[in-house]
Coordinates of C-alpha atoms and ligand atoms in Angstrom, one line a residue:
X1 CA 26.0 -11.7 -6.2
X2 CA 25.3 -8.0 -6.7
X3 CA 27.1 -5.2 -4.9
X4 CA 25.2 -2.5 -3.1
X5 CA 26.2 1.0 -3.8
X6 CA 27.0 3.2 -0.7
X7 CA 23.9 5.2 -1.6
X8 CA 21.7 2.1 -1.6
X9 CA 23.2 1.1 1.8
X10 CA 22.5 4.5 3.3
X11 CA 19.1 4.0 5.0
X12 CA 17.3 6.9 6.6
X13 CA 13.8 7.8 7.5
X14 CA 12.0 9.8 4.8
X15 CA 10.0 12.5 6.5
X16 CA 8.6 15.7 5.1
X17 CA 10.6 15.2 1.9
X18 CA 13.9 14.9 3.8
X19 CA 16.2 11.9 4.6
X20 CA 16.5 11.9 8.4
X21 CA 19.4 10.1 10.1
X22 CA 18.6 8.0 13.2
X23 CA 21.3 7.2 15.6
X24 CA 19.9 3.9 16.9
X25 CA 20.4 1.3 14.2
X26 CA 20.0 -2.4 13.7
X27 CA 21.5 -4.8 11.2
X28 CA 19.7 -6.2 8.2
X29 CA 20.9 -9.6 6.8
X30 CA 20.9 -11.3 3.5
X31 CA 18.8 -14.5 4.0
X32 CA 20.9 -16.3 1.2
X33 CA 24.2 -16.2 3.2
X34 CA 23.5 -14.6 6.5
X35 CA 25.8 -11.6 5.8
X36 CA 25.1 -8.1 7.0
X37 CA 23.8 -6.0 4.1
X38 CA 23.3 -2.7 5.9
X39 CA 22.1 -1.0 9.0
X40 CA 18.6 0.5 9.3
X41 CA 17.1 3.0 11.6
X42 CA 15.4 1.7 14.7
X43 CA 13.3 4.8 15.2
X44 CA 11.5 5.9 18.4
X45 CA 8.0 7.3 18.5
X46 CA 9.1 10.9 18.0
X47 CA 9.7 10.0 14.3
X48 CA 6.0 9.3 14.0
X49 CA 5.1 12.6 15.7
X50 CA 7.3 14.3 13.1
X51 CA 5.9 12.3 10.2
X52 CA 2.3 12.8 11.3
X53 CA 2.7 16.5 11.6
X54 CA 4.2 16.8 8.1
X55 CA 1.6 14.5 6.7
X56 CA -1.2 16.5 8.2
X57 CA 0.0 19.7 6.7
X58 CA 0.9 18.2 3.3
X59 CA -2.4 16.3 3.0
X60 CA -4.5 19.5 3.1
X61 CA -2.8 20.8 -0.1
X62 CA -2.6 17.4 -1.7
X63 CA -6.3 16.8 -1.4
X64 CA -6.9 20.0 -3.4
X65 CA -4.7 18.9 -6.3
X66 CA -7.2 17.6 -8.9
X67 CA -7.3 13.8 -8.8
X68 CA -6.3 13.4 -12.5
X69 CA -3.1 15.4 -11.6
X70 CA -2.5 13.2 -8.6
X71 CA -2.9 10.3 -11.0
X72 CA -0.3 11.7 -13.4
X73 CA 2.2 11.6 -10.6
X74 CA 1.4 7.9 -10.0
X75 CA 1.9 7.3 -13.7
X76 CA 5.4 8.8 -13.5
X77 CA 6.1 6.5 -10.5
X78 CA 5.0 3.6 -12.7
X79 CA 7.4 4.7 -15.5
X80 CA 10.3 5.1 -13.1
X81 CA 9.6 1.7 -11.6
X82 CA 9.6 0.2 -15.1
X83 CA 12.9 1.9 -15.9
X84 CA 14.4 0.6 -12.7
X85 CA 12.8 -2.8 -12.8
X86 CA 15.9 -4.9 -13.0
X87 CA 17.8 -3.2 -10.2
X88 CA 14.7 -3.2 -8.0
X89 CA 14.3 -6.9 -8.6
X90 CA 17.9 -7.6 -7.7
X91 CA 17.6 -5.6 -4.5
X92 CA 14.4 -7.4 -3.7
X93 CA 16.1 -10.8 -4.0
X94 CA 19.0 -9.6 -2.0
X95 CA 16.9 -8.5 1.0
X96 CA 14.1 -11.0 0.8
X97 CA 15.7 -14.1 -0.8
X98 CA 13.0 -14.9 -3.4
X99 CA 14.3 -16.1 -6.7
X100 CA 15.0 -13.4 -9.2
X101 CA 12.2 -14.4 -11.6
X102 CA 9.7 -14.0 -8.8
X103 CA 11.3 -10.7 -7.8
X104 CA 10.7 -9.4 -11.3
X105 CA 7.2 -10.6 -11.1
X106 CA 6.6 -8.8 -7.8
X107 CA 8.1 -5.5 -9.1
X108 CA 5.9 -5.9 -12.1
X109 CA 2.9 -6.2 -9.8
X110 CA 3.8 -2.8 -8.4
X111 CA 4.2 -1.3 -11.8
X112 CA 0.8 -2.7 -12.8
X113 CA -0.7 -1.1 -9.6
X114 CA 0.8 2.3 -10.5
X115 CA -0.8 2.4 -13.9
X116 CA -4.1 0.9 -12.7
X117 CA -4.4 3.4 -9.9
X118 CA -3.3 6.3 -12.2
X119 CA -6.4 5.3 -14.2
X120 CA -8.5 5.6 -11.1
X121 CA -7.6 9.3 -10.9
X122 CA -10.0 9.9 -13.8
X123 CA -12.7 7.7 -12.2
X124 CA -12.9 7.7 -8.4
X125 CA -16.6 7.2 -9.2
X126 CA -19.4 8.3 -6.9
X127 CA -23.1 8.1 -7.7
X128 CA -25.8 10.5 -8.6
X129 CA -29.2 9.4 -7.7
X130 CA -32.7 10.9 -7.8
X131 CA -33.9 12.8 -4.8
X132 CA -37.3 11.9 -3.4
X133 CA -38.1 15.7 -3.5
X134 CA -38.7 18.0 -6.4
X135 CA -35.9 20.3 -7.6
X136 CA -33.3 18.6 -5.4
X137 CA -30.1 16.9 -6.5
X138 CA -28.5 14.0 -4.7
X139 CA -25.0 12.5 -5.1
X140 CA -22.4 10.6 -3.2
X141 CA -18.6 11.2 -3.5
X142 CA -15.4 9.7 -2.2
X143 CA -13.3 12.0 0.1
X144 CA -9.8 11.3 1.4
X145 CA -9.7 10.2 5.0
X146 CA -6.6 12.4 5.7
X147 CA -3.5 10.9 7.1
X148 CA -3.3 7.1 6.8
X149 CA -0.8 4.5 8.2
X150 CA 0.3 1.5 6.3
X151 CA 2.2 -1.4 7.8
X152 CA 3.7 -3.8 5.3
X153 CA 5.4 -7.2 5.5
X154 CA 8.7 -8.6 4.2
X155 CA 7.3 -11.3 2.0
X156 CA 6.0 -8.8 -0.7
X157 CA 7.8 -5.7 0.3
X158 CA 7.1 -3.6 -2.8
X159 CA 3.9 -5.1 -4.2
X160 CA 1.9 -4.8 -1.0
X161 CA 3.3 -1.3 -0.4
X162 CA 1.9 -0.3 -3.7
X163 CA -1.5 -2.0 -3.1
X164 CA -1.8 0.3 -0.1
X165 CA 0.0 3.5 -0.8
X166 CA -1.1 4.1 -4.4
X167 CA -4.9 4.0 -3.8
X168 CA -4.3 6.2 -0.6
X169 CA -2.3 8.8 -2.6
X170 CA -4.5 8.9 -5.7
X171 CA -7.5 9.5 -3.5
X172 CA -5.9 12.5 -1.8
X173 CA -4.4 11.1 1.5
X174 CA -1.0 11.5 3.0
X175 CA 0.8 8.3 4.0
X176 CA 3.0 7.2 6.9
X177 CA 4.6 3.9 6.0
X178 CA 6.3 1.4 8.4
X179 CA 8.0 -1.2 6.2
X180 CA 9.2 -4.4 7.7
X181 CA 12.7 -4.1 9.1
X182 CA 13.8 -7.2 7.1
X183 CA 13.3 -5.5 3.8
X184 CA 14.3 -1.8 4.0
X185 CA 15.7 -1.4 0.4
X186 CA 12.3 -1.7 -1.3
X187 CA 11.0 1.0 1.0
X188 CA 13.8 3.3 0.3
X189 CA 13.7 2.7 -3.4
X190 CA 9.9 3.4 -3.6
X191 CA 10.3 6.6 -1.5
X192 CA 13.0 7.8 -3.8
X193 CA 11.0 7.1 -6.8
X194 CA 8.1 9.2 -5.3
X195 CA 10.6 11.9 -4.6
X196 CA 12.0 11.9 -8.1
X197 CA 8.5 11.9 -9.6
X198 CA 7.8 15.1 -7.7
X199 CA 5.4 14.1 -5.0
X200 CA 5.0 17.1 -2.7
X201 CA 7.0 16.7 0.6
X202 CA 5.1 15.1 3.4
X203 CA 2.6 13.2 1.2
X204 CA 4.6 10.0 1.8
X205 CA 6.8 9.4 4.9
X206 CA 8.8 6.2 5.6
X207 CA 9.6 5.4 9.2
X208 CA 11.7 2.3 10.0
X209 CA 11.4 0.7 13.3
X210 CA 9.7 -2.1 15.3
X211 CA 6.1 -2.9 15.5
X212 CA 6.1 -2.5 19.2
X213 CA 7.4 1.1 19.0
X214 CA 6.6 2.5 15.6
X215 CA 3.5 0.4 14.8
X216 CA 2.1 1.3 18.2
X217 CA 2.9 5.0 17.8
X218 CA 1.1 5.0 14.5
X219 CA -2.0 3.4 16.1
X220 CA -1.8 5.9 19.0
X221 CA -1.4 9.0 16.9
X222 CA -4.7 10.9 16.7
X223 CA -3.8 12.4 13.2
X224 CA -3.6 8.9 11.6
X225 CA -7.2 7.9 10.8
X226 CA -6.7 4.6 9.1
X227 CA -4.3 1.7 9.6
X228 CA -3.9 -0.8 6.8
X229 CA -1.9 -3.8 8.0
X230 CA -0.6 -7.0 6.4
X231 CA 1.0 -9.5 8.7
X232 CA 0.3 -12.3 11.1
X233 CA -3.1 -13.1 12.5
X234 CA -1.7 -12.7 16.0
X235 CA -0.4 -9.2 15.4
X236 CA -3.4 -8.2 13.3
X237 CA -5.7 -9.0 16.2
X238 CA -3.7 -6.7 18.5
X239 CA -3.8 -3.9 15.8
X240 CA -7.5 -4.3 15.5
X241 CA -8.1 -4.2 19.2
X242 CA -6.0 -1.1 19.7
X243 CA -7.6 0.6 16.7
X244 CA -11.1 -0.4 17.9
X245 CA -10.4 1.3 21.2
X246 CA -9.5 4.5 19.4
X247 CA -12.3 4.3 16.8
X248 CA -9.8 4.1 14.1
X249 CA -10.6 2.4 10.8
X250 CA -8.4 -0.7 10.3
X251 CA -7.9 -2.9 7.3
X252 CA -6.3 -6.3 7.9
X253 CA -4.8 -9.1 5.8
X254 CA -3.5 -11.8 8.0
X255 CA -2.6 -14.8 5.9
X256 CA -4.1 -18.1 5.0
X257 CA -4.2 -21.9 5.1
X258 CA -4.8 -22.3 1.4
X259 CA -5.7 -25.6 -0.3
X260 CA -5.5 -27.0 -3.7
X261 CA -8.3 -29.5 -4.3
X262 CA -7.6 -32.3 -6.8
X263 CA -10.6 -34.2 -8.0
X264 CA -10.5 -37.7 -9.7
X265 CA -11.2 -36.2 -13.1
X266 CA -8.4 -33.6 -12.9
X267 CA -5.5 -33.2 -15.3
X268 CA -3.0 -34.6 -12.8
X269 CA 0.1 -33.2 -14.5
X270 CA -1.4 -29.8 -14.5
X271 CA -2.3 -30.1 -10.8
X272 CA 1.2 -31.2 -9.9
X273 CA 2.6 -28.1 -11.7
X274 CA 0.1 -25.9 -9.9
X275 CA 0.9 -27.4 -6.5
X276 CA 4.6 -27.1 -7.1
X277 CA 4.4 -23.5 -8.0
X278 CA 2.0 -22.3 -5.3
X279 CA 3.5 -24.4 -2.5
X280 CA 7.2 -24.1 -3.1
X281 CA 7.5 -20.8 -5.0
X282 CA 8.7 -18.0 -2.7
X283 CA 9.7 -21.0 -0.4
X284 CA 6.1 -21.1 0.7
X285 CA 6.3 -17.7 2.2
X286 CA 3.2 -16.2 0.6
X287 CA -0.1 -15.5 2.3
X288 CA -1.6 -17.3 -0.7
X289 CA 0.8 -20.3 -0.6
X290 CA -0.7 -23.7 -1.0
X291 CA -0.1 -25.6 2.3
X292 CA -2.8 -28.2 1.9
X293 CA -3.6 -30.5 -1.0
X294 CA -7.1 -32.1 -0.6
X295 CA -7.2 -35.0 -3.0
X296 CA -9.8 -37.5 -4.1
X297 CA -9.0 -41.0 -2.9
X298 CA -8.9 -42.5 -6.4
X299 CA -6.0 -40.3 -7.4
X300 CA -4.3 -39.7 -4.1
X301 CA -1.4 -42.2 -4.5
X302 CA -0.8 -41.2 -8.1
X303 CA -0.7 -37.5 -7.2
X304 CA 1.6 -38.2 -4.3
X305 CA 4.0 -40.1 -6.5
X306 CA 4.1 -37.6 -9.2
X307 CA 4.4 -34.7 -6.8
X308 CA 7.3 -36.4 -5.1
X309 CA 9.1 -36.9 -8.4
X310 CA 8.6 -33.3 -9.4
X311 CA 9.9 -32.1 -6.0
X312 CA 13.2 -33.8 -6.7
X313 CA 13.8 -31.3 -9.5
X314 CA 13.5 -28.2 -7.3
X315 CA 16.8 -26.6 -7.0
X316 CA 17.5 -24.8 -3.8
X317 CA 19.9 -21.9 -3.2
X318 CA 20.7 -18.2 -3.7
X319 CA 17.7 -16.6 -5.5
X320 CA 20.1 -14.4 -7.6
X321 CA 21.2 -17.6 -9.4
X322 CA 18.7 -18.0 -12.3
X323 CA 18.9 -21.8 -12.1
X324 CA 17.5 -21.8 -8.6
X325 CA 13.8 -22.5 -8.1
X326 CA 13.5 -22.2 -4.3
X327 CA 15.3 -19.5 -2.3
X328 CA 16.0 -19.2 1.4
X329 CA 13.6 -18.6 4.3
X330 CA 13.7 -15.0 5.5
X331 CA 15.6 -15.6 8.8
X332 CA 16.3 -18.0 11.7
X333 CA 13.0 -17.3 13.4
X334 CA 11.2 -18.3 10.2
X335 CA 13.2 -21.5 10.0
X336 CA 12.6 -22.3 13.7
X337 CA 8.8 -21.9 13.2
X338 CA 8.9 -24.4 10.2
X339 CA 11.0 -26.9 12.2
X340 CA 8.5 -26.6 15.1
X341 CA 5.7 -27.6 12.8
X342 CA 7.7 -30.6 11.3
X343 CA 7.9 -31.9 14.9
X344 CA 4.2 -31.2 15.5
X345 CA 3.3 -33.0 12.3
X346 CA 5.3 -36.1 13.3
X347 CA 3.9 -36.2 16.8
X348 CA 0.4 -35.9 15.4
X349 CA 1.0 -39.0 13.3
X350 CA 1.3 -37.5 9.8
X351 CA 3.7 -39.3 7.5
X352 CA 6.7 -37.3 6.5
X353 CA 7.2 -38.4 2.9
X354 CA 10.1 -36.1 2.1
X355 CA 12.0 -33.1 3.4
X356 CA 11.5 -31.8 6.9
X357 CA 15.1 -30.6 7.5
X358 CA 17.1 -27.4 7.4
X359 CA 19.4 -27.5 4.5
X360 CA 23.0 -26.4 4.1
X361 CA 23.8 -25.1 0.7
X362 CA 27.5 -25.2 -0.4
X363 CA 29.2 -21.8 -0.2
X364 CA 26.0 -20.4 1.5
X365 CA 26.5 -22.2 4.9
X366 CA 25.0 -19.3 6.9
X367 CA 21.9 -18.9 4.7
X368 CA 18.5 -20.0 5.9
X369 CA 17.4 -22.9 3.7
X370 CA 14.7 -25.5 4.2
X371 CA 14.0 -28.7 2.2
X372 CA 10.7 -28.7 0.3
X373 CA 8.6 -31.0 2.5
X374 CA 5.6 -33.3 1.9
X375 CA 3.4 -34.9 4.6
X376 CA 0.8 -37.5 3.7
X377 CA -1.9 -39.2 5.8
X378 CA -2.8 -35.8 7.2
X379 CA -6.3 -35.3 8.7
X380 CA -8.1 -32.0 8.6
X381 CA -7.9 -31.3 12.3
X382 CA -4.2 -31.8 12.7
X383 CA -2.3 -28.6 13.6
X384 CA -0.2 -28.8 10.4
X385 CA -3.4 -28.7 8.4
X386 CA -4.9 -25.8 10.5
X387 CA -2.1 -23.4 11.3
X388 CA 0.0 -21.1 9.0
X389 CA 3.5 -22.5 8.7
X390 CA 4.9 -20.0 6.2
X391 CA 7.4 -22.3 4.6
X392 CA 7.8 -25.0 1.9
X393 CA 5.6 -27.6 3.7
X394 CA 2.6 -29.3 2.1
X395 CA 0.1 -31.7 3.7
X396 CA -1.8 -34.2 1.7
X397 CA -5.4 -34.8 2.9
X398 CA -7.4 -37.6 1.3
X399 CA -11.2 -37.3 0.8
X400 CA -13.9 -39.5 -0.6
X401 CA -15.9 -37.0 -2.8
X402 CA -16.4 -33.5 -3.9
X403 CA -18.6 -32.4 -0.9
X404 CA -16.0 -33.7 1.5
X405 CA -13.3 -31.7 -0.4
X406 CA -15.2 -28.5 -0.1
X407 CA -16.0 -29.1 3.6
X408 CA -12.3 -29.8 4.2
X409 CA -11.2 -26.6 2.5
X410 CA -13.6 -24.6 4.6
X411 CA -12.8 -26.2 7.9
X412 CA -9.9 -23.8 8.8
X413 CA -10.0 -20.5 10.6
X414 CA -8.5 -18.7 7.5
X415 CA -10.2 -17.8 4.2
X416 CA -7.7 -16.3 1.7
X417 CA -7.3 -18.5 -1.3
X418 CA -8.4 -21.9 -2.6
X419 CA -8.2 -23.8 -5.8
X420 CA -9.8 -26.8 -7.5
X421 CA -8.5 -29.0 -10.4
X422 CA -11.4 -30.6 -12.2
X423 CA -12.7 -30.9 -15.8
X424 CA -16.4 -30.9 -14.7
X425 CA -18.1 -27.6 -15.3
X426 CA -20.8 -28.2 -12.8
X427 CA -18.3 -28.8 -10.1
X428 CA -16.4 -25.7 -11.2
X429 CA -19.5 -23.5 -10.5
X430 CA -20.5 -25.2 -7.3
X431 CA -16.9 -24.9 -6.0
X432 CA -16.6 -21.2 -6.8
X433 CA -19.9 -20.7 -5.0
X434 CA -19.1 -22.8 -1.9
X435 CA -15.4 -22.3 -1.3
X436 CA -15.5 -19.7 1.5
X437 CA -12.2 -17.9 0.6
X438 CA -11.8 -14.4 -0.8
X439 CA -9.9 -15.8 -3.9
X440 CA -10.8 -18.9 -5.8
X441 CA -8.8 -20.5 -8.7
X442 CA -10.0 -23.1 -11.1
X443 CA -7.3 -25.3 -12.7
X444 CA -4.5 -23.2 -11.3
X445 CA -2.7 -23.1 -8.0
X446 CA -3.5 -20.8 -5.0
X447 CA -1.2 -17.9 -5.9
X448 CA -1.2 -15.4 -8.8
X449 CA -3.6 -12.7 -7.8
X450 CA -3.8 -9.8 -10.2
X451 CA -3.8 -6.2 -9.0
X452 CA -7.1 -5.1 -10.5
X453 CA -9.1 -7.6 -8.5
X454 CA -9.7 -7.4 -4.7
X455 CA -7.1 -9.1 -2.6
X456 CA -8.1 -10.4 0.8
X457 CA -10.2 -13.0 2.5
X458 CA -12.8 -14.2 5.0
X459 CA -12.7 -15.4 8.6
X460 CA -9.3 -15.2 10.3
X461 CA -7.7 -13.7 7.1
X462 CA -9.2 -10.3 7.4
X463 CA -11.8 -8.0 8.7
X464 CA -13.9 -7.4 5.6
X465 CA -11.6 -5.0 3.7
X466 CA -9.6 -5.7 0.6
X467 CA -6.2 -4.6 -0.7
X468 CA -5.8 -3.7 -4.4
X469 CA -8.6 -3.6 -6.9
X470 CA -11.0 -0.7 -6.9
X471 CA -12.1 -2.0 -3.5
X472 CA -8.9 -0.7 -1.9
X473 CA -10.3 2.8 -2.4
X474 CA -12.9 2.0 0.2
X475 CA -10.2 1.7 2.8
X476 CA -8.8 5.1 2.1
X477 CA -11.9 7.1 1.4
X478 CA -15.0 8.2 3.3
X479 CA -18.3 8.5 1.5
X480 CA -20.0 11.9 1.5
X481 CA -23.6 12.3 0.6
X482 CA -24.4 15.7 -0.8
X483 CA -27.9 17.2 -1.3
X484 CA -28.5 20.3 -3.3
X485 CA -32.0 21.9 -3.0
X486 CA -32.7 24.2 -5.9
X487 CA -36.5 24.7 -5.2
X488 CA -35.9 27.9 -3.2
X489 CA -38.1 26.7 -0.4
X490 CA -37.8 24.4 2.7
X491 CA -38.5 20.8 1.7
X492 CA -38.6 18.4 4.5
X493 CA -37.4 14.9 3.6
X494 CA -39.8 12.0 4.2
X495 CA -42.6 14.6 4.9
X496 CA -43.1 17.0 2.0
X497 CA -42.9 14.3 -0.7
X498 CA -46.4 15.0 -2.1
X499 CA -45.9 18.7 -2.6
Ligands
UN1_501 C1 1.1 -12.2 -0.2 O1 1.5 -13.4 -0.2 O2 0.9 -11.6 0.8 O3 -1.3 -13.8 -5.4 C2 0.8 -11.5 -1.5 C3 -0.1 -13.8 -5.1 C4 0.7 -12.5 -5.2 C5 0.6 -11.7 -4.0 C6 0.8 -12.4 -2.7 N1 0.2 -11.8 -6.4 O4 0.5 -14.8 -4.6

């Protein structure tokens, strides 16, 4: 167990470079033992008005700072994150529950993003292209959008914040950030790092509060021109509808129903390792988590047996204990949702092979633990094979051949991540072509995205945008086409082309 300092516990909004007290507060709990960790602001919409006004003013100056200098600041942020990596990781486990090794991995993901986006400050490439007219120059360039709003979830409270805020900041925007109320420490830590690195006041603002009040106020505020959201499909749809009404650009990442496909020629031990890591790591609370295993009939029973055996070795408990492999679920609502799906699975006729129950861990009786769970005899149309459960629950779906496996993978409303275990190179290339997800893995599980590639997906997972990678810049920039005529005469496009 780690002890929070009084400074770490002191959670305030960060607006215009100042830490602002809010009188209305709510409690934040440690998912490992149910204890209160601190109190966080439950802000009202006036905080967004204040943040938006400071961001609007700050952004004008920030956009004029040369991008390589903006990038240097991000580089400093990366260095500071690196120096503070261990403390950040412990705080992350404390508020989120994920095991410490994974917390370190998540913080590293943020550090990687800082250095990667710092590099973008010397690129931010546009294009030059020939003009159709003589003595005329044509180019396109990226411009900041202005003030952008980011709404981030509790499951990757620092990594996802960096995927969104770093590209926004390097490309000259100011940011208003509503972190999840479950995970306020990462938001405070990152804001503080920005402050220490010397980011001008108002370029990043953190406002704690509910989606209904703060999220809605961000969407409604006319100064905020982009909303980048990661969360549930249900909330994402509402965000998109509201943003659409106000002609506001919106980028959504709304989860997945990700599958590992295991063909009859697969290395079964490797497949079991991949499934174990991507299904039960982070207690299944990743957008990319494997929640379906689509397996060829010839190896289905063997895979089930080996998976079951491997699941017995999963240790469950407080993520700060380095011997623990599966930490708690985020809160009671998360547990209730998982329990609801266990009942649904049973009613639908799936076979509950193991797990399915809330778990009490000795000395952590008030923590939110759930047994790693395996269902077999699942068919693709069952709700447990269609809907996002966000917990350590896996469904085994048997198929007859490769084509059926691909079809089963694609027959869900989500499209984030997928994976195939096979030794056949022809199948590898057909699979990467035909799996209709934004991320495809070969001979690895469904998690493990790296920050310099685009993160996001098709269908119900998103709306065509991507987090991280160079593609994230598209969310936070507008394209400007610039024509410079140096002929000294009027040249009419499409008309004077023979002159
Ligand atoms: C998420 O679950 O929302 O690929 C993010 C992964 C991590 C990021 C997950 N790098 O699983």
